[in-house]
Tab-separated table of C-alpha atoms and ligand atoms in Angstrom:
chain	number	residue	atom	x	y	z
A	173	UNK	CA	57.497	113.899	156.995
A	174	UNK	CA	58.731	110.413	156.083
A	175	UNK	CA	59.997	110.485	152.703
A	176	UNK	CA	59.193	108.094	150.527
A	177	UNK	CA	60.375	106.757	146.743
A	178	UNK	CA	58.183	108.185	144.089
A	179	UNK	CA	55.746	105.706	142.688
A	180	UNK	CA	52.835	104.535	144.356
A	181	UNK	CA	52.109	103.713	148.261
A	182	UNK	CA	51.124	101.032	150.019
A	183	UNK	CA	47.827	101.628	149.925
A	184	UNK	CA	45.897	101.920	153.578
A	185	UNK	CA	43.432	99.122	153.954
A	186	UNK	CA	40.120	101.321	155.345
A	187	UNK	CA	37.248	99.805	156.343
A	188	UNK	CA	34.800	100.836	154.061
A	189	UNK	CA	31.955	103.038	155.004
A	190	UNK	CA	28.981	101.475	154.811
A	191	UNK	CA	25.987	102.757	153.768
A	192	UNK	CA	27.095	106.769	153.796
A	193	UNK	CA	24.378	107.738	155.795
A	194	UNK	CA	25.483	105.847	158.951
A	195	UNK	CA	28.654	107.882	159.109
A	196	UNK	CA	29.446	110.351	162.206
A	197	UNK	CA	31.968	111.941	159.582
A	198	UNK	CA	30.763	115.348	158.276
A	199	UNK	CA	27.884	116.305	160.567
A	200	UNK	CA	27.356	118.936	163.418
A	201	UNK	CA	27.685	118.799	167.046
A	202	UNK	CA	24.195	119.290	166.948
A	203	UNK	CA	23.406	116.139	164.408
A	204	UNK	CA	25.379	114.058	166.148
A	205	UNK	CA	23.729	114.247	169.543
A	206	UNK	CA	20.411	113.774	167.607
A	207	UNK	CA	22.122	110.228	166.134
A	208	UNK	CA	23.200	109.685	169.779
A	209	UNK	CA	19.679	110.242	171.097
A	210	UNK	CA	18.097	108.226	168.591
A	211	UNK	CA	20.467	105.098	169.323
A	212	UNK	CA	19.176	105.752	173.314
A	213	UNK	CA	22.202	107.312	175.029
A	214	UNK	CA	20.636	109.422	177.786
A	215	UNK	CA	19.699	113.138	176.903
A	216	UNK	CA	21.995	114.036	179.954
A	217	UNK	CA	24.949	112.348	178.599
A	218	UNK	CA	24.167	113.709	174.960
A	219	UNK	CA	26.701	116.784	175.194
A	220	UNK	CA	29.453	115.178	176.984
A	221	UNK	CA	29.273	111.873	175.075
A	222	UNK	CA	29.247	114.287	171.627
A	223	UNK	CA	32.033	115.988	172.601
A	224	UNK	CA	33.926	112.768	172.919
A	225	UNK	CA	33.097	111.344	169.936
A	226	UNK	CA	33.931	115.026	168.244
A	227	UNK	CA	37.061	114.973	169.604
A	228	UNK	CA	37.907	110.989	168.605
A	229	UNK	CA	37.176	111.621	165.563
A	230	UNK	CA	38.219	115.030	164.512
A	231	UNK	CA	41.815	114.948	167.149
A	232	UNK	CA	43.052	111.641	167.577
A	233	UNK	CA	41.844	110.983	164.185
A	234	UNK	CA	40.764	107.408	165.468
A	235	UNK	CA	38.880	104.845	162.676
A	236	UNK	CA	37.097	102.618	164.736
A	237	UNK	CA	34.367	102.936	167.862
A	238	UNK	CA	37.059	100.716	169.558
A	239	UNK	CA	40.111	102.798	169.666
A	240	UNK	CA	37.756	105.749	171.677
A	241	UNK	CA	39.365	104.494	175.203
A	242	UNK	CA	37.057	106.818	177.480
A	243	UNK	CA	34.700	105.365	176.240
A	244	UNK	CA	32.422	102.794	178.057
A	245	UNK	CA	32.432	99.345	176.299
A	246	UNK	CA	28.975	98.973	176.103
A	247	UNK	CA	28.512	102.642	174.697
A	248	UNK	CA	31.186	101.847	172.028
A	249	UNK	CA	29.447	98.634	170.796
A	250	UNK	CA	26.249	100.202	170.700
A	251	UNK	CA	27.931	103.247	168.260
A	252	UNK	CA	29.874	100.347	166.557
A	253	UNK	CA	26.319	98.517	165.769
A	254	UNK	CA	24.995	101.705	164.609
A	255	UNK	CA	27.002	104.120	163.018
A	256	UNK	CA	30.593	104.183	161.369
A	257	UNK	CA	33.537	106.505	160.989
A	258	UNK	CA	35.452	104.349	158.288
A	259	UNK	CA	37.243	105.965	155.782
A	260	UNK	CA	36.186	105.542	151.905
A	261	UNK	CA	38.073	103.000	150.037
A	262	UNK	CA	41.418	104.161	148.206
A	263	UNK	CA	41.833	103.469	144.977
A	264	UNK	CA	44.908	104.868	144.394
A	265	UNK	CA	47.595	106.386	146.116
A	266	UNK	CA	50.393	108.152	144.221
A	267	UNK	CA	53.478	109.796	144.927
A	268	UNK	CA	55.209	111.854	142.459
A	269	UNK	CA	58.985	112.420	141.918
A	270	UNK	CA	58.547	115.975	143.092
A	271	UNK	CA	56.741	114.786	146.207
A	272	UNK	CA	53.430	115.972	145.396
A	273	UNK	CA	50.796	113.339	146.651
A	274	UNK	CA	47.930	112.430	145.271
A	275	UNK	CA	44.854	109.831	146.107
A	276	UNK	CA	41.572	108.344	144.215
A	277	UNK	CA	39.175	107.704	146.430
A	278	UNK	CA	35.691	106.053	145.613
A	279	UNK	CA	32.663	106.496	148.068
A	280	UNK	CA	29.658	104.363	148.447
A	281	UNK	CA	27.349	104.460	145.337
A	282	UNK	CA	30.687	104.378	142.819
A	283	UNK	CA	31.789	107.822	142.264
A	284	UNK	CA	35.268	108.858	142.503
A	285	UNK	CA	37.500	112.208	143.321
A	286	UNK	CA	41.124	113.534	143.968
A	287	UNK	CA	42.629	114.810	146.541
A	288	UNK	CA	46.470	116.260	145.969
A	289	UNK	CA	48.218	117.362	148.721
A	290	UNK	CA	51.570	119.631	147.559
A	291	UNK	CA	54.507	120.093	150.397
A	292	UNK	CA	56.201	123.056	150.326
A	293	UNK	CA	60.230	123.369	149.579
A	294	UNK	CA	61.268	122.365	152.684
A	295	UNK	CA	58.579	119.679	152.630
A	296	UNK	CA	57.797	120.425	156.509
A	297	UNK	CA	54.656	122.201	155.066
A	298	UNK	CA	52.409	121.959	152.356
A	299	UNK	CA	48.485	122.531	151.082
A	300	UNK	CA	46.089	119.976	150.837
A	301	UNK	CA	43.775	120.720	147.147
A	302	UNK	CA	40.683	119.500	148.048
A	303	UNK	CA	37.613	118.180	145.490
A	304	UNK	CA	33.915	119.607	146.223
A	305	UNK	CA	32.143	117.561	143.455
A	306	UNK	CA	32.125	114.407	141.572
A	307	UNK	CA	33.381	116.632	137.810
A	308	UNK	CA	32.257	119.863	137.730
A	309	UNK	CA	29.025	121.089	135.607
A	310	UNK	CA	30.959	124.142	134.143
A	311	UNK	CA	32.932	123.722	131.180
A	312	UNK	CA	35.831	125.951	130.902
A	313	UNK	CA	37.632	124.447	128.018
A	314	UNK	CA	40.985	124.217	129.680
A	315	UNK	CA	40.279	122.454	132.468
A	316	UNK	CA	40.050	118.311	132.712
A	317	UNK	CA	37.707	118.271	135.104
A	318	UNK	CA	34.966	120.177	132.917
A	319	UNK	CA	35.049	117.277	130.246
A	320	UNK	CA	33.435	114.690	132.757
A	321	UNK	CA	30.093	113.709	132.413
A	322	UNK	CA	29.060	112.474	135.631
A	323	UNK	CA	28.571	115.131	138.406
A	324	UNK	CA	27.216	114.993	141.347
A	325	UNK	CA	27.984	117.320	144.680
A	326	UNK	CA	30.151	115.553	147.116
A	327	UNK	CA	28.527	115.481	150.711
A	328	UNK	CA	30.114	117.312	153.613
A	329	UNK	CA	31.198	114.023	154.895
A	330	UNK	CA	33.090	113.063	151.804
A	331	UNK	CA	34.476	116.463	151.642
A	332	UNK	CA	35.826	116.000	155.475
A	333	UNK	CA	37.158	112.693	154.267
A	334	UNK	CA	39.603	113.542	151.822
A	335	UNK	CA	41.172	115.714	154.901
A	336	UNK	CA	41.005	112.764	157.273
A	337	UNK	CA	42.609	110.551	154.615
A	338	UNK	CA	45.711	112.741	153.507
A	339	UNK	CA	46.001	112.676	157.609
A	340	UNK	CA	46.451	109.311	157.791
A	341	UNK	CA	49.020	108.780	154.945
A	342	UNK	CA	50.916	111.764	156.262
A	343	UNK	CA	50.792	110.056	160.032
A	344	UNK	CA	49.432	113.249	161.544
A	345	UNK	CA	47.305	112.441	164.466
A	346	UNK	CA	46.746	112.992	166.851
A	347	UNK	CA	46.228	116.881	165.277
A	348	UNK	CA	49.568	118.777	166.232
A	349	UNK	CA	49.791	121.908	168.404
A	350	UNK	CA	52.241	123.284	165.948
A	351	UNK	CA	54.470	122.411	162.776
A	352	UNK	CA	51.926	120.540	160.737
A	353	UNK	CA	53.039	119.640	158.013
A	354	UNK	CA	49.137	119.461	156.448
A	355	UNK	CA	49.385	123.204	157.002
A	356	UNK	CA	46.285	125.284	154.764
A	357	UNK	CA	44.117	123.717	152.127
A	358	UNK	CA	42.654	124.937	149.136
A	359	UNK	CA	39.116	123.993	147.619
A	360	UNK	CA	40.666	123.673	144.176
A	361	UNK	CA	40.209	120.402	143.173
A	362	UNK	CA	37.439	119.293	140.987
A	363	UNK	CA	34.163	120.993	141.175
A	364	UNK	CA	32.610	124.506	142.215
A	365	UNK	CA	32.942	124.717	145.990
A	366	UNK	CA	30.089	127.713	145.585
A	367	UNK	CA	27.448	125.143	143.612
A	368	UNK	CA	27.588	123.095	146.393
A	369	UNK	CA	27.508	126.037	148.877
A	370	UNK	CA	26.147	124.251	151.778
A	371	UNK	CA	28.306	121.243	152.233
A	372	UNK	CA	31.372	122.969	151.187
A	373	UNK	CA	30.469	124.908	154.392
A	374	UNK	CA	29.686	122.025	157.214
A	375	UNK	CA	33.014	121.046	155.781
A	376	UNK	CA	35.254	123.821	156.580
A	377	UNK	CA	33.032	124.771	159.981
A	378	UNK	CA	34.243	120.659	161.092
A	379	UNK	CA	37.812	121.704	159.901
A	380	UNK	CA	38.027	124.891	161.201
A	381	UNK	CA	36.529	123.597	164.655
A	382	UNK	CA	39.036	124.240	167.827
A	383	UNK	CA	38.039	121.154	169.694
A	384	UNK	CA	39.262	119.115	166.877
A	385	UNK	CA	41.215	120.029	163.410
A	386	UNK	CA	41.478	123.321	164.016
A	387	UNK	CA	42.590	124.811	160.853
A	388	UNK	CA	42.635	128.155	161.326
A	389	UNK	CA	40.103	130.342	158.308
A	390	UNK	CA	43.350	132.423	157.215
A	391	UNK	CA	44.807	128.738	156.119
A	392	UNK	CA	41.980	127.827	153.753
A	393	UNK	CA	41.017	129.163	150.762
A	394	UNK	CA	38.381	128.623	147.973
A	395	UNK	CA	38.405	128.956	144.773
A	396	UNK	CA	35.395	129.980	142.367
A	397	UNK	CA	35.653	130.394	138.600
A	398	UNK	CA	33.167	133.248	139.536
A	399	UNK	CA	29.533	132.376	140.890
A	400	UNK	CA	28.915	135.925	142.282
A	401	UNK	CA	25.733	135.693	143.936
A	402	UNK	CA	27.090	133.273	146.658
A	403	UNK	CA	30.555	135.173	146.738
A	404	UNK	CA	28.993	137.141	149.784
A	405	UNK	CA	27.891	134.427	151.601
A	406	UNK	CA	30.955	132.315	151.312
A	407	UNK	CA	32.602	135.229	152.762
A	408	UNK	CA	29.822	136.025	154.953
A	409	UNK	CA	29.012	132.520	156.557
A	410	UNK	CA	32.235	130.689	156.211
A	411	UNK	CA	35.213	133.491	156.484
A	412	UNK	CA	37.864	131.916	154.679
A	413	UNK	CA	40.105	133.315	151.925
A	414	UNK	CA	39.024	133.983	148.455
A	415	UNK	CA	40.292	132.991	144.803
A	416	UNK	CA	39.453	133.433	141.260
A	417	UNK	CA	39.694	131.986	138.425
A	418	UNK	CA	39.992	134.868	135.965
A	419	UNK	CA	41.748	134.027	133.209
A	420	UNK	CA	41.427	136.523	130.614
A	421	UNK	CA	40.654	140.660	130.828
A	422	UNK	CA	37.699	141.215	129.174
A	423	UNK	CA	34.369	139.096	128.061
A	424	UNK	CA	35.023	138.194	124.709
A	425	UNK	CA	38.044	136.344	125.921
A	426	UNK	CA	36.472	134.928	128.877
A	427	UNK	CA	32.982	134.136	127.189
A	428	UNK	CA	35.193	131.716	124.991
A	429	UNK	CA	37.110	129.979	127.709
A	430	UNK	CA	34.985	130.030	130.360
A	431	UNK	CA	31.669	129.943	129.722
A	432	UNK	CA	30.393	131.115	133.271
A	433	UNK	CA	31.215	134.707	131.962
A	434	UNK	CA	28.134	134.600	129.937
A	435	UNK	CA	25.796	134.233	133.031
A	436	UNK	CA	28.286	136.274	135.458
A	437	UNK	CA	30.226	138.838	133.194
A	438	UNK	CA	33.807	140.213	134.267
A	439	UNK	CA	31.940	143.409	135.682
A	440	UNK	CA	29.879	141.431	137.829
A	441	UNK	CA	32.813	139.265	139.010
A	442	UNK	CA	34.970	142.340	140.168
A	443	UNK	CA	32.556	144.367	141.956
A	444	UNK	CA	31.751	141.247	143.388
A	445	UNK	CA	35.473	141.130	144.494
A	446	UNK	CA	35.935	144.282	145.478
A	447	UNK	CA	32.507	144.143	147.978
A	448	UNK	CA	34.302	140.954	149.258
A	449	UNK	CA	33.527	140.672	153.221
A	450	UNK	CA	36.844	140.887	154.715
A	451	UNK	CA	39.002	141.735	151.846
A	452	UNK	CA	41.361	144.314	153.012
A	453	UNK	CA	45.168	145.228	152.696
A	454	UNK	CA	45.588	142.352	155.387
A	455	UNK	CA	43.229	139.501	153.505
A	456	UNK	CA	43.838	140.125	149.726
A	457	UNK	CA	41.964	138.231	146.899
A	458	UNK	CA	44.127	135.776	145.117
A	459	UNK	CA	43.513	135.871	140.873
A	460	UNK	CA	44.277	132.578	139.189
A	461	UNK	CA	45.659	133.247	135.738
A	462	UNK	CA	46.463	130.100	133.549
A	463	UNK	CA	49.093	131.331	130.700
A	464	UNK	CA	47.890	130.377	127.821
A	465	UNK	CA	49.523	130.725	124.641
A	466	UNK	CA	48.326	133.883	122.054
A	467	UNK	CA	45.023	133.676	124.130
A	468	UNK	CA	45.384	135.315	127.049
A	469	UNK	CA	49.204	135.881	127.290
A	470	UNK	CA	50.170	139.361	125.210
A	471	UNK	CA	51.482	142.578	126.555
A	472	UNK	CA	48.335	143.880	125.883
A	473	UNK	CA	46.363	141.677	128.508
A	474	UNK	CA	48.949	142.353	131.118
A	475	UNK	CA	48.419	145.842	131.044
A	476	UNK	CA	44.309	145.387	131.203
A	477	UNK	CA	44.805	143.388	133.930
A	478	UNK	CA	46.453	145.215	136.096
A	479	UNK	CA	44.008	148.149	135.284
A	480	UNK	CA	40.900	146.505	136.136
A	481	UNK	CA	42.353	145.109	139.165
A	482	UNK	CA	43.187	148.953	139.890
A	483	UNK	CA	39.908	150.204	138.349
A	484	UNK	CA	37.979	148.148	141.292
A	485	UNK	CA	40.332	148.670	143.750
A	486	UNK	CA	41.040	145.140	144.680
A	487	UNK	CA	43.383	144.565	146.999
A	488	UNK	CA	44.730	142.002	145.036
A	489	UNK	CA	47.716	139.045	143.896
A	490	UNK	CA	47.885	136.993	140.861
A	491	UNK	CA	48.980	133.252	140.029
A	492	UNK	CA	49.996	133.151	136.870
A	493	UNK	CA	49.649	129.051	136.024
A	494	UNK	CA	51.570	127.938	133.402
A	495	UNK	CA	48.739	125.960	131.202
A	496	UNK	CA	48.842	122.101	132.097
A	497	UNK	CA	48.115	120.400	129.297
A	498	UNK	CA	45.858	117.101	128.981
A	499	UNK	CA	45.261	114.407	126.704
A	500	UNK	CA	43.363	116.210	123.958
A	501	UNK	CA	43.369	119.888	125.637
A	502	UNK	CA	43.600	122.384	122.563
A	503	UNK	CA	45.653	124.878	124.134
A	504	UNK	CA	49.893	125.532	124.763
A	505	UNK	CA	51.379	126.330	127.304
A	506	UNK	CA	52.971	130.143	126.693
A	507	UNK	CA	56.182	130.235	126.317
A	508	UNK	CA	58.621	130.927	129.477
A	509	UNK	CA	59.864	134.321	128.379
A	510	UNK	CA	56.327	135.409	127.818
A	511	UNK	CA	55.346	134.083	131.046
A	512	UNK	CA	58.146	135.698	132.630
A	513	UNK	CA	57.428	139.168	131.049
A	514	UNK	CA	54.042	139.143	132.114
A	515	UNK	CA	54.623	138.474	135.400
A	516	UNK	CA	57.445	141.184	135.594
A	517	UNK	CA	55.216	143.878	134.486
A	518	UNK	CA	52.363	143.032	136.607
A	519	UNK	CA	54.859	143.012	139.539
A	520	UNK	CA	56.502	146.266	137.734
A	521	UNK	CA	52.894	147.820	138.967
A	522	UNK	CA	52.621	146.632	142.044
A	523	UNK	CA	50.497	143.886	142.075
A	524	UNK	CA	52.748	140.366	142.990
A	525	UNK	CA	52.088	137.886	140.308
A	526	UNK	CA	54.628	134.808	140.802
A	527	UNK	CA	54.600	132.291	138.627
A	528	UNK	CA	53.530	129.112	139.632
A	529	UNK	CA	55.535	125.966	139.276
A	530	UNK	CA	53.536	123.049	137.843
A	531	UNK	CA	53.362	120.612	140.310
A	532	UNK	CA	52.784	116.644	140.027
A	533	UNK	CA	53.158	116.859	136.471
A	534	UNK	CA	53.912	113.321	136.490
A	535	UNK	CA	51.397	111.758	138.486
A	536	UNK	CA	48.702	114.197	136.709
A	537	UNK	CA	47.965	115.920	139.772
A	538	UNK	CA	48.803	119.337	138.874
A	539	UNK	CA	45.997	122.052	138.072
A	540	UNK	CA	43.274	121.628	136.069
A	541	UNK	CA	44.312	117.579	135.428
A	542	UNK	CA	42.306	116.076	137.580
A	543	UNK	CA	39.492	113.598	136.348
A	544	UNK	CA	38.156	110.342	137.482
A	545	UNK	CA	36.871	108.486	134.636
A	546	UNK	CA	37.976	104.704	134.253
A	547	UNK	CA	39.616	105.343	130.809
A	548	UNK	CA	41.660	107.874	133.044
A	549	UNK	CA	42.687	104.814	135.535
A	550	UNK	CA	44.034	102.723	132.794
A	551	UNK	CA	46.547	105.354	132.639
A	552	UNK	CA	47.055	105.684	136.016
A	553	UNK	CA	48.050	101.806	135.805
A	554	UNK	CA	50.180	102.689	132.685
A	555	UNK	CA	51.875	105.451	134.631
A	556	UNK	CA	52.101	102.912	137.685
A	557	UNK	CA	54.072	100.640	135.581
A	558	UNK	CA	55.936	103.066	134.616
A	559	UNK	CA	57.390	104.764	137.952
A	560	UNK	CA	57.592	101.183	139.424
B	1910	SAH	N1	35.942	125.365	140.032
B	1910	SAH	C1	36.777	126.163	140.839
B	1910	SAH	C2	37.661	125.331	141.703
B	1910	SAH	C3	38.601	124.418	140.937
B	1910	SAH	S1	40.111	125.181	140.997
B	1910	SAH	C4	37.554	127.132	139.996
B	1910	SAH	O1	37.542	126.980	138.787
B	1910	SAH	O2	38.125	128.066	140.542
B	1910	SAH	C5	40.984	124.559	139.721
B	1910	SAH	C6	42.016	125.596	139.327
B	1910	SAH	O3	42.820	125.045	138.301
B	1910	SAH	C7	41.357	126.817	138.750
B	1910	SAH	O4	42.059	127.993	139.019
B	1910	SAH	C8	41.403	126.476	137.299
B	1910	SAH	O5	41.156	127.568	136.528
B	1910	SAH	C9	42.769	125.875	137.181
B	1910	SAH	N2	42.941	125.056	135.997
B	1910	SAH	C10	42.000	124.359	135.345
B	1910	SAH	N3	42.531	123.720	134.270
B	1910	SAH	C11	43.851	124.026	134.265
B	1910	SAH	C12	44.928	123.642	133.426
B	1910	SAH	N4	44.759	122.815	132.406
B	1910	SAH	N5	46.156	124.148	133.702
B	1910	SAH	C13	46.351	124.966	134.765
B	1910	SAH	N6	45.371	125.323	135.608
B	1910	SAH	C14	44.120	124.861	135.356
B	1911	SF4	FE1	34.907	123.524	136.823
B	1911	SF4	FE2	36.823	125.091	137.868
B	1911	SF4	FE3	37.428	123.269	135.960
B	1911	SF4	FE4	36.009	125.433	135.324
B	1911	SF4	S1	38.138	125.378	136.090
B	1911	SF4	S2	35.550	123.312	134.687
B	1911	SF4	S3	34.792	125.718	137.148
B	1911	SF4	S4	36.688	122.846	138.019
C-alpha cells in the first residue's frame, strides 16, 4: 500500500451518480438483465452481456460504460444513456497519523455516512468498517452515532459503494488473486445491519460473489447490538460471522446503556447466540465489550461474564474496547490497569479477550465516533487545519 502523510487526501473526483435509481451498483444478476432487457439488448444476449457488466463492475472495478473494452460501442452508449455506475461524491477523505482511513461520502438526496478502513500492523492487510444506515434509530448512550436524528436505511447500492470507494483510494483493482490488502470487513459502522436486514444482505451476496469481489463469508462479519429475531436469518441467509455488542452482564446494566435490552433482554440475546447457525469451535461469536469506567468494568462483571458465556455454552471471544469518548459523551474511559485485569481474568478462564487498541483517534474514526451531522464537519475542517 502506498503510504501516504497523515492529513487529508486528494480527494477522487467521481462522477456523481445520478438519480440513484439508474445505478447498476447494488443489484442482482437477475435485476440487472431485467434493466438490460428493458433498455432492448436481446433476451439472448441478456446472460452473457450481464455477466460482463458484473464482472466490469465488481473485478476491474471500472467507473464508466467506456472503460468496459469487450464491449460493443454501440451497447456501451446505449448503457451510458441509461444507467450509471458512478461513485457517490466524497466529501471527505482522511488519513490519520496511525494510518487508519476514513471517508464522508454523501449520496443523492443529501445524506451522509463513514466508511473507516483500519490496516493491520504490517499495513499489507486491514478491515474495511462499513455503515448500514444513515444514524442509527437505537440509542445506546455511548455511542455517537445513536445521538443523530436523521436515519434512514442505506440501500444495497450505497452499502456496495463504500466497498468500491475504499477500492479505489487503496488502488486495488482489478480485485487481486491474493494479498489484498482490503482483506475482511466488518458491518460496524453506523447503523443496525439487522434493521435493514435485506439490503445489508444483496450487499454482502455482491461482495461475496466469485465472479467479482469475492470476499470470502469467513472475512466479513456483522455486528448487532442484539436484534434476536433476525439473528437466525442473518446466519441463515447470509453466512457470515457474528458479533455483539454486549456490554454489560446483566439487564439492569444493559437496560441503562443500551436500551435494546428492554425489548430483547440478555437471556434472549444468548440463547439467541448459542442457537447461532454455524457457530461452532471453528466459527466462534465475537462479544464487543466497551470498558467503561465503574459501569461495567469491576471484578465482579468479569467474573459474570465469563459465566454466562459458559452458562450458554458459547463458543465464544471478547473485545474489550477501551470507551472512545465524544464531544459531550458522559462516560470515562476505565482505567488501563482495570482494563488490563479484566482482560487477564477473562483470558485466565479461557475465553481470549484482547484488548483493543483505539484506532483513528485523531481523525474520529475509531468506534462508536462516527456521525455525520454538519456541526460534526466544521470540526472535521478544524481538525483539517490542524493536521495540514
Ligand atoms: N449497531 C451495531 C453495529 C455498529 S457497531 C452494533 O451496535 O453492534 C459499532 C461498535 O462500536 C459496537 O460494538 C458499539 O457498541 C461500539 N461503540 C459504540 N460507541 C462506542 C464508543 N464510544 N467507544 C467504543 N466503542 C463504541
Ligand atoms: Fe446504534 Fe450500534 Fe451505536 Fe447502538 S452502538 S446506537 S446500535 S450504532
Amino acid at each position: 500500500m502506498q503510504t501516504l502523510p497523515f492529513g487529508t487526501e486528494p480527494i477522487v473526483v467521481n462522477r456523481p451518480t445520478i438519480g440513484a435509481g439508474r445505478s447498476l451498483v447494488g443489484l442482482s444478476r437477475t435485476e440487472i438483465g431485467e434493466r438490460l432487457l428493458e433498455i432492448g439488448i436481446p433476451e439472448k444476449q441478456i446472460k452473457m452481456r450481464t455477466n460482463q457488466v458484473w464482472h466490469w463492475i465488481y473485478y476491474q472495478g471500472v467507473k464508466t460504460f467506456d472503460d468496459m473494452l469487450n464491449v460493443s460501442k454501440d451497447i456501451r452508449q446505449k448503457l451510458a444513456d441509461n444507467f450509471t455506475i458512478g461513485r457517490p461524491e466524497i466529501i471527505e477523505a482522511l488519513v490519520s497519523k496511525d494510518g487508519t482511513r476514513k471517508w464522508l461520502m454523501k449520496f443523492s438526496d443529501g445524506n451522509e455516512v463513514e466508511t473507516v478502513f483500519i490496516p493491520d500492523e504490517a499495513k499489507d492487510r486491514g478491515t474495511l468498517c462499513i455503515s448500514s444506515q444513515v444514524g442509527c434509530t437505537l440509542t445506546c448512550k455511548f455511542c455517537h452515532t445513536g445521538t443523530q436524528r436523521l436515519v434512514r436505511n442505506l440501500t444495497a447500492a450505497e452499502i456496495v459503494m463504500q466497498f468500491l470507494v475504499a477500492r479505489d483510494y487503496l488502488g486495488e483493482w482489478p480485485t487481486p488473486s491474493e494479498g489484498r490488502v482490503l482483506s475482511s470487513v466488518v458491518m460496524m459502522g453506523m447503523g443496525e445491519p439487522l434493521y435493514n436486514f435485506d439490503n445489508v444482505k444483496a450487499a454482502l451476496k455482491i461482495i461475496m460473489d466469485e465472479q467479482g469481489i469475492s470476499l470470502s463469508r469467513r472475512r466479513i462479519t456483522l455486528s448487532t447490538s442484539g436484534v434476536v429475531p433476525e439473528m437466525k436469518r442473518c446466519g441463515d441467509e447470509i453466512g457470515v460471522n457474528l458479533a455483539i455488542s454486549l456490554h454489560a452482564v446483566n439487564n439492569e446494566v444493559r437496560n441503562e446503556i443500551m436500551p435494546i435490552n428492554k425489548k430483547y433482554p440478555l437471556e434472549e440475546l444468548l440463547t439467541a447466540c448459542r442457537d447461532y447457525p454455524g457457530a461452532k469451535a471453528s466459527r466462534r461469536i465475537t462479544f464487543e465489550y466497551i470498558m467503561l469506567k465503574g459501569i461495567n468494568d469491576s471484578d465482579e462483571d468479569a467474573r459474570a461474564l465469563v459465566h454466562i458465556l459458559k452458562k450458554y455454552d458459547i463458543h465464544a471471544k471478547v473485545n474489550l474496547i477501551p470507551f472512545n469518548p465524544w464531544p459531550g459523551s458522559n462516560y470515562e474511559r476505565s482505567d488501563d490497569n482495570q482494563i488490563k485485569r479484566f482482560s487477564e481474568y477473562v483470558f485466565d478462564k479461557g475465553i481470549s479477550a484482547p484488548i483493543r487498541s483505539p484506532r483513528g483517534e485523531d481523525i474520529l474514526a475509531a468506534c462508536g465516533q462516527l456521525k455525520s451531522e454538519s456541526e460534526k464537519k466544521r470540526k472535521y475542517a478544524l481538525l483539517k487545519q490542524k493536521t495540514e
